[in-house]
Coordinates of C-alpha atoms in Angstrom, one line a residue:
M1 CA 0.0 0.0 0.0
I2 CA 1.3 3.5 -1.0
D3 CA 1.3 6.1 1.8
Q4 CA -1.3 8.8 1.0
T5 CA 1.1 11.6 1.9
A6 CA 2.7 10.8 -1.4
L7 CA 0.0 12.4 -3.3
L8 CA 0.2 15.5 -1.1
E9 CA 3.9 15.9 -1.8
S10 CA 4.2 14.6 -5.4
K11 CA 2.8 16.7 -8.2
A12 CA 3.8 14.1 -10.8
L13 CA 1.8 11.4 -9.0
R14 CA -1.2 13.7 -8.7
S15 CA -0.9 14.5 -12.5
N16 CA -0.9 10.8 -13.3
M17 CA -4.2 10.2 -11.4
L18 CA -6.3 13.0 -12.8
D19 CA -8.2 10.9 -15.2
R20 CA -9.6 8.8 -12.4
T21 CA -12.5 11.2 -11.7
D22 CA -15.0 8.3 -11.1
T23 CA -13.3 8.1 -7.6
L24 CA -15.1 11.2 -6.6
D25 CA -18.7 9.6 -7.1
R26 CA -17.4 6.3 -5.4
V27 CA -16.5 8.3 -2.3
K28 CA -19.5 10.8 -2.3
A29 CA -22.0 12.0 -5.0
L30 CA -20.7 15.2 -6.7
S31 CA -23.4 17.7 -7.7
L32 CA -22.8 19.5 -11.0
L33 CA -23.9 22.7 -12.5
P34 CA -26.7 22.6 -15.1
D35 CA -24.2 22.3 -17.9
G36 CA -23.3 18.9 -16.4
M37 CA -19.6 19.6 -16.5
H38 CA -18.4 22.0 -13.9
V39 CA -18.9 23.1 -10.2
T40 CA -18.4 26.3 -8.3
T41 CA -16.0 27.0 -5.4
A42 CA -18.9 26.7 -3.0
M43 CA -19.9 23.3 -4.6
V44 CA -16.3 22.1 -4.2
A45 CA -16.3 23.2 -0.5
A46 CA -19.6 21.4 0.1
Y47 CA -18.4 18.2 -1.4
F48 CA -15.2 18.1 0.7
E49 CA -17.2 19.4 3.8
V50 CA -14.8 22.3 4.4
G51 CA -15.2 26.1 4.4
I52 CA -15.0 28.1 1.1
T53 CA -11.9 29.8 2.5
A54 CA -10.1 26.5 2.6
I55 CA -10.7 26.0 -1.1
T56 CA -9.8 29.6 -2.1
S57 CA -6.6 29.3 -0.1
L58 CA -5.7 26.2 -1.8
V59 CA -6.4 27.7 -5.2
H60 CA -4.2 30.6 -4.3
D61 CA -1.3 28.1 -3.4
H62 CA -1.7 25.9 -6.3
R63 CA -3.2 28.0 -9.0
E64 CA -1.1 26.9 -11.9
E65 CA -1.5 23.2 -11.2
L66 CA -5.3 23.6 -10.9
K67 CA -5.5 25.6 -14.1
A68 CA -3.6 22.7 -15.8
S69 CA -6.4 20.4 -14.6
G70 CA -9.1 22.7 -16.0
Y71 CA -9.7 25.3 -13.2
R72 CA -10.8 28.7 -14.7
V73 CA -12.4 31.9 -13.9
L74 CA -15.1 33.4 -16.2
A75 CA -15.7 37.2 -16.4
G76 CA -17.2 39.8 -18.8
T77 CA -19.0 38.5 -22.0
E78 CA -17.7 34.9 -21.4
L79 CA -19.4 34.8 -18.0
T80 CA -22.6 36.3 -19.4
S81 CA -22.7 33.6 -22.3
F82 CA -22.1 30.8 -19.7
K83 CA -24.9 32.0 -17.4
E84 CA -27.4 32.2 -20.4
L85 CA -26.4 28.8 -21.6
S86 CA -26.3 27.0 -18.3
G87 CA -29.2 28.8 -16.7
I88 CA -27.2 30.0 -13.7
Q89 CA -28.7 32.8 -11.7
S90 CA -25.9 34.9 -10.4
R91 CA -25.0 38.6 -10.1
S92 CA -21.2 38.0 -9.5
R93 CA -18.9 39.6 -12.0
A94 CA -16.5 36.6 -11.9
L95 CA -17.2 32.9 -11.5
A96 CA -14.6 30.2 -10.8
L97 CA -15.3 26.8 -12.3
F98 CA -13.9 23.5 -11.5
P99 CA -14.2 20.4 -14.0
R100 CA -14.3 17.1 -12.4
R101 CA -10.5 16.8 -13.0
A102 CA -9.8 19.9 -11.0
V103 CA -12.2 18.7 -8.2
L104 CA -10.1 15.4 -8.1
N105 CA -6.9 17.6 -8.0
V106 CA -8.3 19.6 -5.0
G107 CA -9.0 16.2 -3.2
M108 CA -5.4 15.1 -3.7
L109 CA -4.1 18.5 -2.1
L110 CA -6.7 19.2 0.6
Q111 CA -5.4 18.1 3.9
D112 CA -8.1 19.1 6.5
S113 CA -11.0 17.0 4.9
E114 CA -12.1 13.6 5.7
I115 CA -13.7 13.3 2.3
A116 CA -10.4 14.3 0.6
R117 CA -8.6 11.8 2.8
Q118 CA -11.0 9.0 1.5
V119 CA -10.5 10.2 -2.1
R120 CA -6.8 9.7 -1.6
V121 CA -7.0 6.4 0.0
Y122 CA -9.2 5.1 -2.8
L123 CA -6.9 6.4 -5.4
L124 CA -3.9 4.8 -3.8
D125 CA -5.7 1.5 -3.3
V126 CA -6.5 1.4 -7.0
E127 CA -2.8 2.4 -7.9
Y128 CA -1.5 -0.4 -5.6
V129 CA -3.8 -3.0 -7.3
A130 CA -2.8 -1.8 -10.8
R131 CA 0.9 -2.0 -9.9
T132 CA 0.6 -5.6 -8.7
Q133 CA -1.4 -6.9 -11.7
P134 CA 0.1 -8.0 -15.0
V135 CA 0.8 -5.0 -17.3
D136 CA -1.6 -4.8 -20.4
N137 CA 0.5 -3.6 -23.3
S138 CA -2.3 -3.5 -25.7
V139 CA -2.7 -0.2 -27.6
H140 CA -5.8 1.7 -26.9
T141 CA -7.0 3.9 -29.8
D142 CA -10.0 5.4 -28.2
V143 CA -8.6 8.3 -26.3
T144 CA -11.8 10.3 -25.7
S145 CA -11.5 13.1 -23.1
L146 CA -13.9 13.1 -20.2
D147 CA -15.7 16.2 -21.5
D148 CA -16.4 14.2 -24.7
H149 CA -17.7 11.3 -22.7
I150 CA -20.1 13.8 -20.9
D151 CA -21.3 15.3 -24.1
Q152 CA -21.9 11.8 -25.5
R153 CA -23.9 10.8 -22.5
I154 CA -26.0 14.1 -22.6
A155 CA -26.6 13.4 -26.4
R156 CA -27.5 9.8 -25.8
I157 CA -30.0 10.7 -23.0
L158 CA -31.6 13.6 -24.8
G159 CA -31.7 12.0 -28.2
Q160 CA -32.5 8.4 -27.3
T161 CA -34.7 8.9 -24.3
V162 CA -36.2 12.3 -23.7
V163 CA -36.9 13.4 -27.2
P164 CA -38.5 10.0 -28.1
M165 CA -40.6 10.3 -24.9
F166 CA -42.0 13.7 -26.0
N167 CA -42.7 12.2 -29.5
A168 CA -44.8 9.4 -28.0
L169 CA -46.6 12.0 -25.9
I170 CA -47.3 14.3 -28.8
A171 CA -48.6 11.3 -30.9
S172 CA -51.0 10.2 -28.2
S173 CA -52.2 13.6 -26.9
S174 CA -54.4 16.2 -28.5
E175 CA -55.2 18.3 -25.5
H176 CA -51.8 19.5 -24.7
R177 CA -50.1 19.0 -28.1
R178 CA -48.8 22.5 -28.5
E179 CA -47.3 22.5 -25.0
L180 CA -45.6 19.2 -25.6
I181 CA -44.1 20.3 -28.9
T182 CA -42.7 23.5 -27.2
L183 CA -41.2 21.3 -24.4
R184 CA -39.5 19.0 -27.0
E185 CA -38.1 22.0 -28.9
D186 CA -36.7 23.4 -25.5
I187 CA -35.0 20.1 -24.9
Q188 CA -33.5 20.0 -28.4
N189 CA -32.4 23.6 -28.0
I190 CA -30.7 22.8 -24.7
E191 CA -28.8 20.0 -26.4
R192 CA -27.6 22.4 -29.1
K193 CA -26.5 24.9 -26.5
L194 CA -24.5 22.4 -24.5
C195 CA -22.7 21.2 -27.6
W196 CA -22.0 24.8 -28.8
H197 CA -20.8 25.8 -25.2
H198 CA -18.4 22.7 -25.1
Q199 CA -17.0 23.7 -28.5
R200 CA -16.4 27.3 -27.2
I201 CA -14.6 26.0 -24.0
N202 CA -12.4 23.7 -26.1
A203 CA -11.6 26.7 -28.4
L204 CA -10.8 29.0 -25.5
E205 CA -8.5 26.4 -23.9
G206 CA -6.6 25.7 -27.2
D207 CA -8.0 22.1 -27.4
A208 CA -10.0 22.7 -30.5
P209 CA -9.3 24.1 -34.0
T210 CA -10.2 27.7 -34.9
D211 CA -14.0 28.3 -34.8
Q212 CA -15.1 28.0 -38.3
V213 CA -18.4 29.9 -37.6
R214 CA -16.6 32.9 -36.2
S215 CA -14.2 33.0 -39.1
S216 CA -16.9 32.9 -41.7
L217 CA -18.9 35.6 -40.0
K218 CA -15.7 37.9 -40.0
A219 CA -15.2 37.2 -43.7
M220 CA -18.7 38.3 -44.7
T221 CA -19.5 41.6 -46.4
W222 CA -22.4 43.5 -44.9
Q223 CA -24.7 42.3 -47.7
A224 CA -23.6 38.7 -47.2
F225 CA -24.2 39.2 -43.5
E226 CA -27.8 40.4 -44.0
R227 CA -28.4 37.4 -46.2
H228 CA -27.0 35.1 -43.6
V229 CA -29.3 36.6 -40.9
A230 CA -32.3 36.0 -43.2
D231 CA -31.3 32.5 -43.7
L232 CA -31.2 32.0 -39.9
L233 CA -34.7 33.4 -39.7
R234 CA -35.9 30.9 -42.2
R235 CA -34.2 28.1 -40.4
D236 CA -36.0 29.1 -37.2
G237 CA -39.4 28.9 -38.9
C238 CA -39.9 32.5 -40.1
T239 CA -41.8 33.1 -43.4
D240 CA -42.1 36.1 -45.7
V241 CA -38.3 36.8 -45.1
V242 CA -37.2 39.9 -47.1
V243 CA -33.8 41.5 -47.2
R244 CA -34.6 45.3 -47.9
Q245 CA -32.7 47.4 -50.3
A246 CA -30.2 49.7 -48.5
R247 CA -31.6 52.9 -49.9
S248 CA -35.2 52.2 -48.8
D249 CA -34.7 50.1 -45.7
R250 CA -35.7 53.0 -43.3
G251 CA -33.4 51.6 -40.6
I252 CA -34.6 48.1 -40.8
D253 CA -32.4 45.6 -42.9
V254 CA -34.6 42.4 -42.8
T255 CA -38.3 41.8 -42.2
A256 CA -40.0 38.4 -41.6
R257 CA -43.0 36.8 -39.8
T258 CA -42.6 34.1 -37.1
A259 CA -44.4 30.8 -37.4
D260 CA -47.3 32.1 -35.1
G261 CA -47.8 35.3 -37.2
R262 CA -45.8 38.0 -35.4
T263 CA -44.0 40.6 -37.5
V264 CA -40.2 40.7 -37.2
A265 CA -37.8 43.7 -37.9
V266 CA -34.0 43.1 -37.8
Q267 CA -31.1 45.6 -37.9
C268 CA -27.7 44.0 -38.9
K269 CA -24.4 45.4 -38.0
N270 CA -21.2 43.6 -39.3
R271 CA -18.3 45.2 -37.4
A272 CA -14.7 43.9 -36.6
G273 CA -12.2 44.6 -34.0
R274 CA -13.3 46.2 -30.7
W275 CA -16.0 48.2 -32.3
V276 CA -19.2 48.2 -30.2
V277 CA -22.8 49.2 -31.2
P278 CA -23.3 52.9 -29.8
S279 CA -26.6 54.1 -28.4
A280 CA -27.1 56.3 -31.4
D281 CA -27.6 53.3 -33.7
M282 CA -29.8 51.6 -31.1
Q283 CA -32.0 54.7 -30.9
K284 CA -32.3 54.9 -34.7
F285 CA -33.4 51.3 -34.9
A286 CA -35.8 51.8 -31.9
G287 CA -37.6 54.6 -33.8
A288 CA -37.8 52.6 -37.0
A289 CA -39.0 49.4 -35.3
R290 CA -41.4 51.0 -32.8
A291 CA -42.7 54.1 -34.6
I292 CA -41.9 54.4 -38.3
D293 CA -42.5 50.6 -39.2
P294 CA -43.8 48.9 -36.0
A295 CA -43.0 45.3 -35.5
D296 CA -43.9 42.8 -32.9
V297 CA -40.4 41.5 -32.6
A298 CA -37.3 43.8 -33.0
L299 CA -34.0 42.1 -33.3
F300 CA -30.6 44.1 -33.3
V301 CA -28.0 41.5 -34.5
A302 CA -24.4 42.4 -34.5
T303 CA -20.9 40.6 -34.8
C304 CA -19.6 42.7 -31.8
N305 CA -20.9 43.7 -28.4
F306 CA -23.3 46.6 -27.3
S307 CA -22.3 49.6 -25.3
H308 CA -24.0 49.8 -21.9
E309 CA -25.9 52.8 -23.2
A310 CA -27.2 50.9 -26.3
Q311 CA -28.3 48.0 -24.1
A312 CA -30.2 50.4 -21.8
V313 CA -32.0 51.8 -24.8
A314 CA -32.8 48.3 -26.1
K315 CA -34.2 47.3 -22.7
L316 CA -36.5 50.4 -22.6
S317 CA -37.6 49.9 -26.2
G318 CA -38.2 46.2 -26.0
I319 CA -35.5 45.4 -28.5
V320 CA -33.9 41.9 -28.4
T321 CA -30.0 42.2 -28.9
V322 CA -28.0 39.5 -30.3
N323 CA -24.2 40.1 -29.7
G324 CA -21.3 38.4 -31.4
D325 CA -21.2 35.3 -29.0
E326 CA -24.9 34.9 -29.3
L327 CA -24.8 35.2 -33.1
E328 CA -22.2 32.4 -33.2
A329 CA -24.5 30.2 -31.2
W330 CA -27.4 31.1 -33.4
S331 CA -25.4 30.3 -36.5
A332 CA -24.2 26.9 -35.0
G333 CA -27.8 25.7 -34.6
V334 CA -29.1 27.2 -31.4
H335 CA -32.6 28.8 -31.8
L336 CA -33.5 32.3 -30.7
S337 CA -36.1 32.2 -28.0
A338 CA -37.6 35.5 -29.3
L339 CA -38.8 33.7 -32.4
R340 CA -40.6 31.0 -30.6

């Protein structure tokens, strides 16, 4: 049997055991955020039955090691996007996230926790058994990451269980047919959001190739961008989609009608770099979509972010803003709730 202090002292030994995250659930059930992949600092503290200060102090002392195992802090637009996709309700300006590998890493470092001690004992028991068994020299070609396993599990549950269940209910029910169809579409949209968010996390961590959606959007002319938005409206079930001529658009680039008959007006802005949509542009569109040519749904779609003043005007005018990150998700298959 290996002494558990070896894990506390050897970074190399800890690194070799990071893939054994199933140990966490064998010792105690680990609750995850709605995205099914991460936990917060408070959730890590609850799992190991210690105070939050113990976890923050450990992160301070071993930040680089924990970052290598997946620990990260979200802020700004990245945090906003994560909150929207995962459904987290939080007003904090930053959010620390631990994937299962980072939680296991904490367990191998945290000394004043009985749960962490049990995690280390279980890990070392498994290591001892593995060392005393014959070596398997076969080549394993399936080197799928844990996150990929999680995504596959989510897709299997949603695609093979939940969605077919709704299909059966829809087929057998007439009284609540519309509600069931809406719920099924919500489930399918959650699946799309999870897949897109996983792709973004990989891209930000350098584990995925350059985002083709973002590259193609940046390469579009303003005319091509308007046509792209029109195609997205059609994909989401809109009809009567029209891209207006620039000279006669009166501040509205695209018009359409939702599947339930509501009129839609869209303003498109294709801007690169650090450019943000100013309040003047938002005020002009608000006047067009609310007074000159009133529409039930007003969308301002941009490849960049919106200034705080522009967001305030949009909120007061009932305009739905779609920034660069949200546009990427929309282009990748996530449906806009405003068009439902």
